[in-house]
C-alpha cells in the first residue's frame, strides 16, 4: 500500500477519491469486532459483531444514540485500544501483527485523532499542544514544526490564541485546538469524535467545510462521529449504530 | 524534544518547585543521617592504635592518707613481673583506656594549640600497650640525662602542632603559660610519634595524646599506683589472685584490684551501645521514611499524568520516548534539588563543622546523591511501564 504522505503533492488535480479503483481500496477493515468492558461485576458489551470497511478517500459519518459505542468504535480504529474479539486491519494488514514501535509510527503518521473530550495537555500552550504529534517525528526541524502548527491553528481560526493555555480557552476553542492538532501532521486518516459538538452553528459549518475540503482536495479519509443529521448528510456514507450493533 | 522538555518543566514550575524542595529536604536529611552513621561506622572500624588483648590493669592502693615510697613500688613491680605468665609491667596514670577517667590539657607550639589527653608513662609502657611507633623512639634510660621531659605524641597532635615540619627533637609546652619561664619538666621534648589512638570507647573517634615520661619524683606523692600488666595469652583468675597476693606480700597495708582491659572495653561498649544503637535505629528509620516520602511524592506526581501519557501514546510516542521524557524531567528536577542540598552540605566539610574530618561528609554527600538519584530514576521508570502496559484509550480515560 502506498503511503499518501509519500505521494507527490502535484497529484492533487486527480484525487484518488475520483478514481473508482482507489475508492475500492480499503484503508481500515473491521471484521466481527466485539468490545466488552469488564468492570468488577458488570460486563458492558459496547460493540457487538461490527463489520465495517473504510475505503481510501471516503468520508464516513457515524451516528447513534448516546452510549451506543461510537467513541469505542473510533478509538479501536485509531489503534488506541484492542477489541475483545474480531480483527482490525490497516492497509490490509492485521493490527495485531504490528510491533509496538510500528503502531506508534502508524498513530503518528497515518492517523489524526480528535477526542470527544479534547484531551489537551494543560501545562502546554495552545501552540505546544498542536505541535505535539510533530515532536515524535525527529526528521522535522523545530522551525518547521512551529510553522506547521501555526498553519494548522490558522485553519481553525485560532491564530490569535497561540500563547494561551487550554485552561484559558472556551470549550469551543479547545475543540478547535484539538482539531488543529489532528490536522497538523497531514495524516491520511482523520478520526473525529463529535468535532463540532461544542461549536455554534456558524463555527460548526466552518469546521465541517474544513473537513470536507481536506477530504475532497487532499483525499484525506475521514471518519466522524456526529449527532447532527445535516452534517451527516454532507458526507458520502452514514453508518448507524444502535446498542453496539450496526443498523445501517 | 529538549526544548519541549524545558518548556514542560517551566510550565509545571509550581508542581516542580514542590518536587525540588522534597528532593532538597530528602537530600539534606540523608546527608545528615549519613554523616552521623558513617562517622560512627568509620570510628568503629578504625584501629584502636594499641593492643588491649592480654592487658590487665592494677590499681595498687597504699591505704587512706598513705604515700608510696618509690622503693616499695619498684619492689612490687619487680615481683609482679617475675610471676610466671606475666610478660611486662608498666606504670601509668589513672586515665587508662575504656574507663571513665580522662585527663587532658591544651598544648601549644609556635602559635598552634591543641587539646590532648595526657598519659603518664614509664619506659616499659609501650611494651605493654604496643602503640604503633611512626617516628623516633619510645623514651628510655638514656633520657635520664635530658634537661626536658621526654614525651611521645600521637600523629594527630603532631599534625596540629608541627604540621608537615619535623617534630622529633622539638620542644613544646602548655599553651597557657605566661611570660615567666617554664620549669624544665614542663618543657616537652618530642622523642617519638605514634599512630592515633582511640581510648574512650569502640565508637569514639581518635583523640590526640601525649605520653609524658614519668620522672622519679613524680611518684612521691602517689597514694595509688596504676599499673599495666601484659600477660601471656590464656591467663586467668589464678594469676590474678597470685598478683593480688604478691602485692600484699610486699607491704601489708597495700591492696590491689586486678581488671582485664578487654572487660573494661566490653563494659564501656555496652554502655555506649545504647545511644549508638538508638541513634542508628533512628537514623535508619529517618532514611527509610525520607526515601518512602520522596518515592511517594514523585510517584503520585507521575500517576497524576497518566492521561498525558495516554495522549502522547495516541499521538505516536513510543514507550521509549515516554521514558526518556520522564527520566529527563526527573533528572532536571532532581538535579536542581540536589544542587540546593549540595550547596548546604559542602559547608560542613569546608568549615570543618564539629571538628570532624571532611571524608565522612564527602562520603555522606556521595551516598545521599546516589540515593536520591536512584529513587527518582525508579519513580521515572513508572511511566514507561505504564506506557508499555496499557492502551492509550485506557490511560486517557483516567482524567
Ligand atoms: N472504560 C469503560 N468501562 C466500562 N464501560 C465503558 C467504558 N467505556 C465505555 N463504556 C461503556 O460502553 C458503552 C459505549 O460507550 P461509548 O463511549 O462508546 O458511547 P458513545 O456512543 O460514544 O456515547 P456518547 O454519544 O455519549 O459519546 C457505554 O455503555 C459505556 O458505558
Ligand atoms: Mg462518545
XYZ file of C-alpha atoms and ligand atoms in Angstrom:
679
model
C 0.000 0.000 0.000
C 1.449 3.342 -0.922
C 1.611 5.946 1.772
C -0.268 9.110 1.000
C 2.409 11.174 2.671
C 4.827 9.820 0.166
C 2.701 10.767 -2.830
C 3.900 13.906 -4.585
C 1.659 16.918 -3.959
C 1.077 17.568 -7.709
C -1.263 14.560 -7.889
C -3.893 16.766 -6.350
C -5.896 17.507 -9.511
C -6.643 13.808 -9.650
C -7.505 12.875 -6.101
C -7.608 9.126 -5.505
C -11.177 9.604 -4.424
C -12.241 10.221 -8.010
C -10.755 7.056 -9.391
C -13.042 4.100 -8.922
C -10.118 1.780 -8.237
C -8.823 3.893 -5.374
C -12.252 4.204 -3.854
C -12.352 0.456 -3.539
C -9.032 0.344 -1.646
C -9.784 -0.436 1.995
C -7.749 1.556 4.494
C -9.420 0.272 7.612
C -11.145 -3.072 7.814
C -13.056 -4.141 10.894
C -14.236 -7.722 10.970
C -16.583 -9.107 13.592
C -15.462 -6.536 16.104
C -16.523 -7.084 19.664
C -15.656 -4.893 22.637
C -16.666 -5.880 26.118
C -15.828 -3.652 29.093
C -15.312 -5.693 32.203
C -15.791 -3.886 35.466
C -15.897 -5.557 38.880
C -19.346 -7.018 38.494
C -20.833 -5.594 35.325
C -19.986 -6.593 31.802
C -20.819 -3.952 29.205
C -20.962 -5.048 25.597
C -20.017 -1.794 23.866
C -19.672 -3.277 20.385
C -21.201 -6.464 19.092
C -20.055 -8.047 15.811
C -19.412 -4.869 13.927
C -18.197 -5.238 10.345
C -17.026 -2.081 8.676
C -14.696 -1.247 5.835
C -13.429 2.267 5.280
C -12.036 2.850 1.824
C -9.407 5.338 0.877
C -10.763 8.822 0.373
C -14.108 8.127 1.996
C -15.887 10.492 4.358
C -17.961 8.386 6.695
C -20.155 9.639 9.474
C -21.232 7.537 12.408
C -24.472 8.260 14.204
C -26.335 6.673 17.034
C -27.786 7.369 20.450
C -25.555 8.176 23.401
C -23.778 5.155 24.778
C -24.191 3.028 21.677
C -20.448 2.573 21.233
C -19.429 5.283 18.762
C -16.409 6.500 20.693
C -15.402 2.930 21.410
C -15.501 2.132 17.700
C -13.463 5.217 16.842
C -10.754 4.506 19.390
C -10.421 0.973 18.004
C -9.991 2.430 14.528
C -7.432 4.864 15.927
C -5.389 1.966 17.354
C -5.885 3.333 20.837
C -7.435 0.165 22.210
C -7.756 -3.507 21.396
C -11.019 -5.253 20.578
C -12.008 -8.221 22.742
C -12.979 -10.079 19.570
C -12.588 -9.772 15.824
C -9.794 -8.277 13.776
C -8.781 -4.823 12.649
C -6.674 -4.493 9.541
C -4.970 -1.319 8.458
C -3.836 -1.172 4.850
C -4.770 -4.826 4.586
C -2.514 -5.948 7.440
C -3.834 -7.125 10.800
C -3.089 -4.678 13.593
C -2.031 -7.494 15.938
C 0.912 -8.195 13.633
C 2.384 -4.726 14.178
C 5.023 -4.169 16.841
C 4.566 -1.517 19.486
C 7.002 0.749 17.686
C 5.216 0.288 14.354
C 1.887 1.045 15.976
C 3.330 4.262 17.381
C 4.515 5.145 13.877
C 1.067 4.482 12.428
C -0.635 6.618 15.054
C 1.828 9.372 14.429
C 1.991 9.461 10.631
C -1.213 7.952 9.406
C -3.900 8.946 11.870
C -5.134 12.250 13.251
C -7.496 11.834 16.181
C -9.970 14.381 17.578
C -11.136 13.268 21.002
C -14.665 13.862 22.198
C -13.236 15.433 25.337
C -10.294 17.107 23.531
C -7.536 15.807 25.818
C -5.247 18.808 25.646
C -2.210 18.998 27.953
C -2.991 21.792 30.378
C 0.655 22.535 31.077
C 1.393 23.295 27.446
C 0.418 26.366 25.454
C -2.003 26.066 22.543
C 0.903 26.135 20.110
C 2.855 23.474 22.007
C -0.247 21.283 22.177
C -0.724 21.476 18.437
C 2.957 20.765 17.852
C 2.829 17.618 19.984
C 2.370 14.986 17.217
C 5.267 16.529 15.273
C 7.588 16.088 18.270
C 7.597 12.392 17.567
C 8.896 12.986 14.049
C 12.598 13.564 14.589
C 13.103 14.423 10.920
C 11.301 17.751 11.342
C 13.213 20.801 12.499
C 11.904 22.940 15.331
C 11.190 25.746 12.916
C 9.241 23.505 10.582
C 7.198 22.154 13.461
C 6.363 25.661 14.598
C 5.339 26.761 11.106
C 3.102 23.775 10.558
C 1.460 24.220 13.964
C 0.789 27.896 13.245
C -0.702 26.991 9.852
C -2.988 24.386 11.451
C -4.120 26.901 14.071
C -4.786 29.380 11.333
C -7.065 26.882 9.595
C -9.261 26.566 12.691
C -9.259 30.316 13.252
C -7.141 30.375 16.407
C -4.074 32.302 15.258
C -4.677 34.847 17.985
C -4.629 32.303 20.798
C -1.323 30.513 20.303
C 0.201 31.648 23.606
C -2.859 30.824 25.667
C -3.164 27.756 27.809
C -6.076 25.318 27.458
C -7.432 26.468 30.811
C -7.860 29.967 29.407
C -9.983 28.860 26.440
C -13.697 28.286 25.923
C -14.961 24.787 25.212
C -15.344 25.543 21.527
C -11.854 26.993 21.296
C -10.429 23.904 22.952
C -12.248 21.754 20.469
C -10.670 23.718 17.634
C -7.200 23.277 19.179
C -7.869 19.539 19.247
C -8.846 19.688 15.574
C -5.723 21.667 14.675
C -3.623 19.040 16.478
C -5.273 16.302 14.400
C -4.553 18.172 11.167
C -1.009 19.280 11.866
C 0.672 16.059 10.839
C -1.180 15.906 7.476
C -2.492 12.450 8.293
C -4.004 10.050 5.808
C -6.936 9.359 8.059
C -8.741 11.718 10.422
C -10.887 10.186 13.127
C -13.039 12.856 14.732
C -15.342 12.229 17.678
C -18.075 14.887 17.547
C -15.675 17.561 16.329
C -18.377 20.216 16.209
C -20.220 19.150 19.352
C -19.267 22.273 21.247
C -19.370 24.795 18.443
C -22.078 27.227 17.433
C -23.686 26.582 14.071
C -21.513 29.075 12.187
C -18.264 27.716 13.603
C -19.601 24.188 13.159
C -20.189 24.913 9.489
C -16.679 26.249 9.116
C -15.112 23.165 10.657
C -17.336 20.956 8.534
C -16.215 22.838 5.411
C -12.610 22.438 6.526
C -13.040 18.667 6.839
C -14.907 18.442 3.541
C -12.130 20.419 1.863
C -9.463 18.079 3.280
C -11.431 15.134 2.057
C -12.067 16.477 -1.443
C -8.845 18.301 -2.190
C -6.289 16.278 -0.261
C -8.010 12.919 -0.374
C -7.916 12.542 3.383
C -10.040 9.674 4.645
C -12.346 10.883 7.395
C -14.491 9.068 9.917
C -16.597 11.407 12.016
C -18.987 10.749 14.857
C -21.845 13.234 14.892
C -25.288 13.838 16.314
C -26.093 16.322 13.546
C -28.214 14.872 10.715
C -27.450 17.874 8.483
C -23.716 17.266 8.764
C -24.130 13.535 8.254
C -25.981 14.199 5.017
C -22.997 16.087 3.641
C -20.778 13.020 3.950
C -20.540 10.201 1.429
C -21.670 7.488 3.756
C -23.532 7.129 7.001
C -23.108 4.308 9.489
C -25.735 3.946 12.173
C -25.027 2.195 15.433
C -27.549 1.054 17.936
C -26.647 -0.585 21.193
C -23.266 -1.744 19.940
C -24.551 -3.132 16.663
C -24.509 -1.727 13.169
C -28.007 -0.979 11.929
C -27.385 0.729 8.608
C 12.482 17.398 22.255
C 14.936 19.034 24.663
C 13.232 22.369 24.184
C 9.875 20.694 24.760
C 11.245 19.159 27.948
C 12.318 22.502 29.356
C 9.061 24.173 28.290
C 7.183 21.464 30.144
C 9.366 21.783 33.240
C 8.997 25.545 33.231
C 5.233 25.425 32.697
C 4.872 22.946 35.543
C 7.038 25.065 37.817
C 4.666 25.064 40.741
C 4.435 21.276 40.904
C 8.145 21.074 40.184
C 9.024 23.520 42.976
C 7.374 21.113 45.380
C 9.328 18.222 43.946
C 12.545 20.198 44.084
C 12.035 21.083 47.737
C 11.125 17.486 48.515
C 14.349 16.385 46.845
C 16.247 19.104 48.701
C 14.943 18.118 52.135
C 15.405 14.435 51.438
C 18.952 15.112 50.383
C 19.706 17.151 53.497
C 18.248 14.530 55.830
C 20.010 11.692 54.031
C 23.229 13.668 54.188
C 22.890 14.463 57.897
C 21.957 10.972 58.953
C 24.533 9.538 56.571
C 27.286 11.697 58.014
C 26.480 10.582 61.571
C 26.201 6.892 60.692
C 29.294 6.945 58.507
C 31.274 8.680 61.250
C 30.200 6.118 63.835
C 30.855 3.234 61.459
C 34.201 4.600 60.396
C 35.278 5.058 64.015
C 34.189 1.547 64.862
C 36.214 0.092 62.025
C 39.298 2.217 62.672
C 42.179 0.589 64.581
C 42.485 1.431 68.264
C 46.166 2.228 67.862
C 47.187 -0.108 70.676
C 46.690 -3.714 71.675
C 44.251 -4.243 74.534
C 44.265 -8.032 74.468
C 46.066 -9.742 77.368
C 46.476 -6.438 79.147
C 45.432 -6.155 82.766
C 45.346 -3.088 84.894
C 46.131 -2.957 88.576
C 45.164 -0.261 90.938
C 47.573 -0.527 93.808
C 46.447 1.476 96.861
C 48.714 2.441 99.730
C 45.777 2.924 102.108
C 43.960 6.014 103.354
C 46.285 9.034 103.508
C 49.383 6.883 102.915
C 52.000 7.682 100.335
C 54.048 5.209 98.353
C 57.786 5.100 98.812
C 59.307 4.600 95.388
C 61.487 1.767 96.579
C 58.490 -0.265 97.675
C 56.634 0.481 94.451
C 59.617 -0.733 92.439
C 59.697 -3.839 94.593
C 56.050 -4.532 93.810
C 56.617 -4.043 90.083
C 59.668 -6.309 90.117
C 57.859 -9.099 91.960
C 54.768 -8.953 89.798
C 56.883 -9.031 86.689
C 58.703 -12.082 87.986
C 55.479 -14.123 88.237
C 55.181 -16.828 85.585
C 52.669 -15.736 82.930
C 53.448 -12.024 83.310
C 55.291 -10.535 80.366
C 55.780 -6.870 81.222
C 54.598 -4.305 83.753
C 54.415 -0.549 83.361
C 53.369 2.463 85.389
C 50.814 4.894 84.060
C 48.200 7.413 85.194
C 44.589 6.779 86.181
C 43.135 7.629 82.765
C 43.607 4.197 81.308
C 41.676 3.183 78.177
C 37.970 2.350 78.341
C 37.331 3.636 81.842
C 35.511 6.743 82.918
C 38.559 8.806 83.627
C 40.142 11.416 81.437
C 42.878 13.939 81.854
C 43.524 16.467 79.152
C 45.301 19.759 78.642
C 45.929 22.275 75.917
C 49.378 22.348 74.456
C 50.983 24.956 72.269
C 53.829 25.236 69.829
C 54.602 28.432 67.932
C 51.019 29.624 67.916
C 49.497 26.208 67.210
C 47.448 24.843 70.048
C 45.737 21.514 70.584
C 43.765 19.787 73.267
C 45.223 16.387 74.048
C 44.822 13.560 76.523
C 47.792 13.391 78.850
C 49.025 9.981 79.916
C 51.842 9.284 82.331
C 54.055 6.515 81.054
C 57.278 4.825 82.006
C 59.869 3.292 79.720
C 58.049 -0.072 79.591
C 54.631 1.393 78.794
C 54.727 0.755 75.064
C 55.857 -2.834 75.579
C 52.578 -3.393 77.401
C 50.284 -1.267 75.244
C 52.045 -1.910 71.938
C 51.495 1.546 70.480
C 52.474 1.819 66.831
C 55.579 3.931 66.569
C 55.749 6.042 63.377
C 58.762 8.225 64.029
C 61.586 8.357 66.523
C 61.594 6.080 69.578
C 59.953 5.472 72.898
C 61.770 7.122 75.811
C 64.403 5.093 77.615
C 67.015 5.174 80.389
C 69.293 7.338 78.254
C 66.720 10.139 78.596
C 67.531 10.451 82.310
C 70.181 12.946 81.251
C 67.683 15.140 79.406
C 67.024 18.660 80.644
C 63.442 18.445 79.425
C 60.664 15.969 79.886
C 60.665 13.407 77.053
C 57.268 12.783 75.522
C 55.792 10.695 72.754
C 52.862 12.241 70.892
C 50.162 10.874 68.620
C 50.157 11.568 64.881
C 47.072 13.841 65.005
C 48.703 16.026 67.670
C 51.902 16.046 65.667
C 49.976 17.354 62.646
C 48.307 20.133 64.619
C 51.393 21.292 66.445
C 54.089 20.778 63.835
C 52.226 20.383 60.553
C 54.439 18.953 57.859
C 57.637 20.110 59.558
C 59.858 17.908 61.677
C 58.601 17.046 65.153
C 61.357 14.951 66.655
C 63.585 16.941 68.997
C 61.112 19.834 69.119
C 60.104 21.240 72.480
C 56.576 22.365 73.280
C 54.748 23.193 76.482
C 51.331 24.065 77.901
C 49.545 26.603 75.756
C 48.547 28.794 78.695
C 51.947 29.509 80.155
C 52.645 33.148 80.844
C 55.804 35.154 80.191
C 57.543 33.517 83.174
C 59.913 30.696 82.329
C 58.513 27.176 82.435
C 60.017 24.522 84.644
C 62.182 22.041 82.736
C 59.763 19.183 83.444
C 57.024 21.191 81.724
C 59.074 21.551 78.567
C 58.193 18.565 76.465
C 60.812 17.131 74.210
C 59.381 15.002 71.429
C 61.221 11.689 71.149
C 58.633 9.766 69.169
C 55.350 9.874 67.290
C 52.793 7.061 67.394
C 49.648 6.264 65.395
C 46.385 7.855 66.534
C 44.703 6.126 69.442
C 41.058 5.608 70.326
C 40.943 5.077 74.063
C 37.450 6.289 75.044
C 35.313 3.510 73.569
C 34.859 1.407 70.441
C 32.686 4.034 68.735
C 34.715 7.086 69.650
C 36.979 8.961 67.290
C 40.694 9.138 67.808
C 41.860 11.867 70.184
C 45.298 13.450 70.333
C 47.503 12.052 73.071
C 50.705 12.979 74.884
C 52.628 10.305 76.761
C 54.763 12.037 79.391
C 57.751 10.194 80.724
C 57.373 9.636 84.470
C 60.244 11.154 86.412
C 61.202 9.525 89.722
C 59.942 12.420 91.837
C 56.528 12.359 90.084
C 55.529 9.331 92.145
C 56.475 10.615 95.590
C 53.028 11.941 96.405
C 51.123 8.983 94.934
C 48.607 7.161 97.111
C 47.556 4.981 94.238
C 49.659 3.461 91.510
C 48.153 2.478 88.191
C 49.986 -0.456 86.740
C 49.544 -2.041 83.349
C 50.454 -5.699 83.012
C 50.832 -7.638 79.797
C 50.274 -11.316 80.459
C 50.736 -14.394 78.341
C 47.667 -15.393 76.332
C 45.219 -17.590 78.237
C 45.983 -16.305 81.726
C 43.016 -16.030 84.094
C 41.773 -15.832 87.645
C 44.576 -17.882 89.125
C 47.221 -15.384 88.044
C 45.014 -12.508 89.154
C 44.908 -13.923 92.668
C 48.630 -14.530 92.638
C 49.218 -10.901 91.688
C 46.973 -9.658 94.499
C 48.802 -11.875 96.995
C 52.168 -10.737 95.694
C 51.279 -7.079 96.206
C 50.001 -7.757 99.719
C 53.132 -9.781 100.395
C 55.394 -6.792 99.803
C 53.575 -4.421 102.099
C 50.807 -5.423 104.488
C 48.730 -2.257 104.071
C 48.752 -2.203 100.263
C 45.849 -3.654 98.348
C 45.196 -4.126 94.694
C 42.423 -4.708 92.229
C 43.122 -6.581 89.010
C 40.984 -5.779 85.986
C 41.120 -7.099 82.428
C 41.315 -4.301 79.859
C 39.199 -6.203 77.350
C 36.450 -6.474 80.002
C 36.683 -2.724 80.504
C 36.310 -2.284 76.760
C 33.271 -4.545 76.577
C 31.522 -2.931 79.507
C 32.240 0.540 78.116
C 30.911 -0.637 74.782
C 27.744 -1.951 76.402
C 27.345 1.452 77.994
C 27.867 3.408 74.755
C 25.966 0.916 72.638
C 22.589 2.131 73.884
C 22.858 5.646 72.438
C 24.705 4.414 69.355
C 22.107 1.758 68.549
C 19.353 4.238 69.365
C 20.882 6.792 67.051
C 21.398 4.228 64.310
C 17.834 2.960 64.514
C 16.524 6.495 64.466
C 18.799 7.273 61.546
C 17.740 4.239 59.535
C 14.124 4.999 60.358
C 14.622 8.537 59.069
C 16.318 7.300 55.925
C 13.530 4.830 55.157
C 10.969 7.494 55.923
C 12.534 10.106 53.714
C 13.064 7.607 50.914
C 9.449 6.497 51.093
C 8.284 10.107 51.266
C 10.270 11.087 48.211
C 9.129 7.964 46.428
C 5.517 8.690 47.311
C 5.600 12.316 46.214
C 7.250 11.533 42.883
C 5.080 8.519 42.249
C 1.926 10.446 42.963
C 3.088 13.297 40.766
C 3.664 10.991 37.843
C 0.486 8.954 38.357
C -1.364 12.231 38.021
C -0.092 12.354 34.481
C -1.422 9.022 33.240
C -3.789 10.827 30.882
C -0.902 12.815 29.451
C 0.980 9.578 28.854
C -2.069 8.122 27.128
C -2.384 11.192 24.955
C 1.277 11.143 23.959
C 0.943 7.493 23.072
C -2.118 8.316 20.980
C -0.098 10.991 19.198
C 2.544 8.436 18.293
C 5.030 8.416 21.170
C 6.796 5.112 21.708
C 7.172 3.657 25.196
C 10.864 4.527 24.991
C 10.287 8.174 24.164
C 7.877 8.423 27.115
C 10.533 7.030 29.463
C 13.105 9.348 28.022
C 10.880 12.351 28.575
C 10.051 11.490 32.176
C 13.594 10.465 33.022
C 14.744 13.772 31.569
C 12.212 15.771 33.557
C 13.052 13.964 36.794
C 16.760 14.331 36.130
C 16.441 18.104 35.834
C 14.165 18.422 38.864
C 16.352 16.140 40.984
C 19.495 17.934 39.938
C 18.055 21.283 40.988
C 17.082 19.865 44.383
C 20.415 18.121 44.836
C 22.308 21.275 43.868
C 20.488 23.146 46.626
C 21.311 20.372 49.067
C 24.931 20.276 47.953
C 25.285 23.978 48.476
C 24.305 23.432 52.096
C 26.126 20.153 52.619
C 29.543 21.248 51.356
C 29.600 23.935 54.036
C 30.209 21.205 56.611
C 33.495 19.885 55.250
C 34.507 23.374 54.105
C 34.010 24.906 57.535
C 35.238 21.755 59.278
C 31.993 21.639 61.235
C 32.059 19.733 64.546
C 35.826 19.347 64.154
C 35.268 16.260 62.058
C 37.417 15.309 59.097
C 35.995 16.016 55.642
C 35.938 12.429 54.481
C 32.749 11.203 56.220
C 30.975 14.329 54.979
C 32.078 13.694 51.414
C 31.003 10.067 51.704
C 27.634 11.158 53.084
C 27.217 13.628 50.218
C 28.003 10.885 47.712
C 25.637 8.438 49.422
C 22.783 10.970 49.625
C 23.253 11.954 45.976
C 23.239 8.360 44.797
C 20.207 7.523 46.941
C 18.184 10.492 45.693
C 19.008 9.810 42.044
C 18.215 6.117 42.380
C 14.858 6.888 43.942
C 13.909 9.441 41.297
C 15.078 7.170 38.492
C 12.937 4.379 39.910
C 9.952 6.706 40.002
C 10.570 7.998 36.496
C 10.646 4.398 35.411
C 6.985 4.067 36.237
C 5.616 5.955 33.184
C 7.429 3.666 30.805
C 5.946 0.614 32.452
C 2.630 2.361 32.323
C 3.028 3.302 28.685
C 4.044 -0.204 27.748
C 1.357 -1.864 29.811
C -1.889 -0.134 28.980
C -3.631 1.089 25.885
C -3.791 4.828 25.266
C -7.589 4.792 25.449
C -7.442 3.271 28.929
C -4.891 5.777 30.187
C -6.817 8.665 28.669
C -9.988 7.743 30.481
C -8.312 8.393 33.852
C -8.606 12.125 33.874
N -13.959 2.153 30.229
C -15.192 1.706 30.220
N -15.558 0.847 31.176
C -16.823 0.344 31.177
N -17.733 0.682 30.314
C -17.415 1.548 29.336
C -16.132 2.121 29.249
N -16.101 2.954 28.192
C -17.320 2.914 27.644
N -18.095 2.064 28.337
C -19.481 1.724 28.010
O -19.537 1.368 26.660
C -20.675 1.869 26.063
C -20.296 2.672 24.822
O -19.579 3.828 25.222
P -19.138 4.922 24.188
O -18.324 5.914 24.899
O -18.516 4.236 23.032
O -20.527 5.546 23.752
P -20.836 6.727 22.708
O -21.618 6.130 21.649
O -19.566 7.393 22.303
O -21.691 7.722 23.575
P -21.797 9.320 23.505
O -22.578 9.665 22.315
O -22.458 9.684 24.755
O -20.377 9.824 23.431
C -21.398 2.694 27.109
O -22.475 1.924 27.624
C -20.375 2.914 28.169
O -20.973 2.911 29.450
Mg -18.732 9.226 22.536
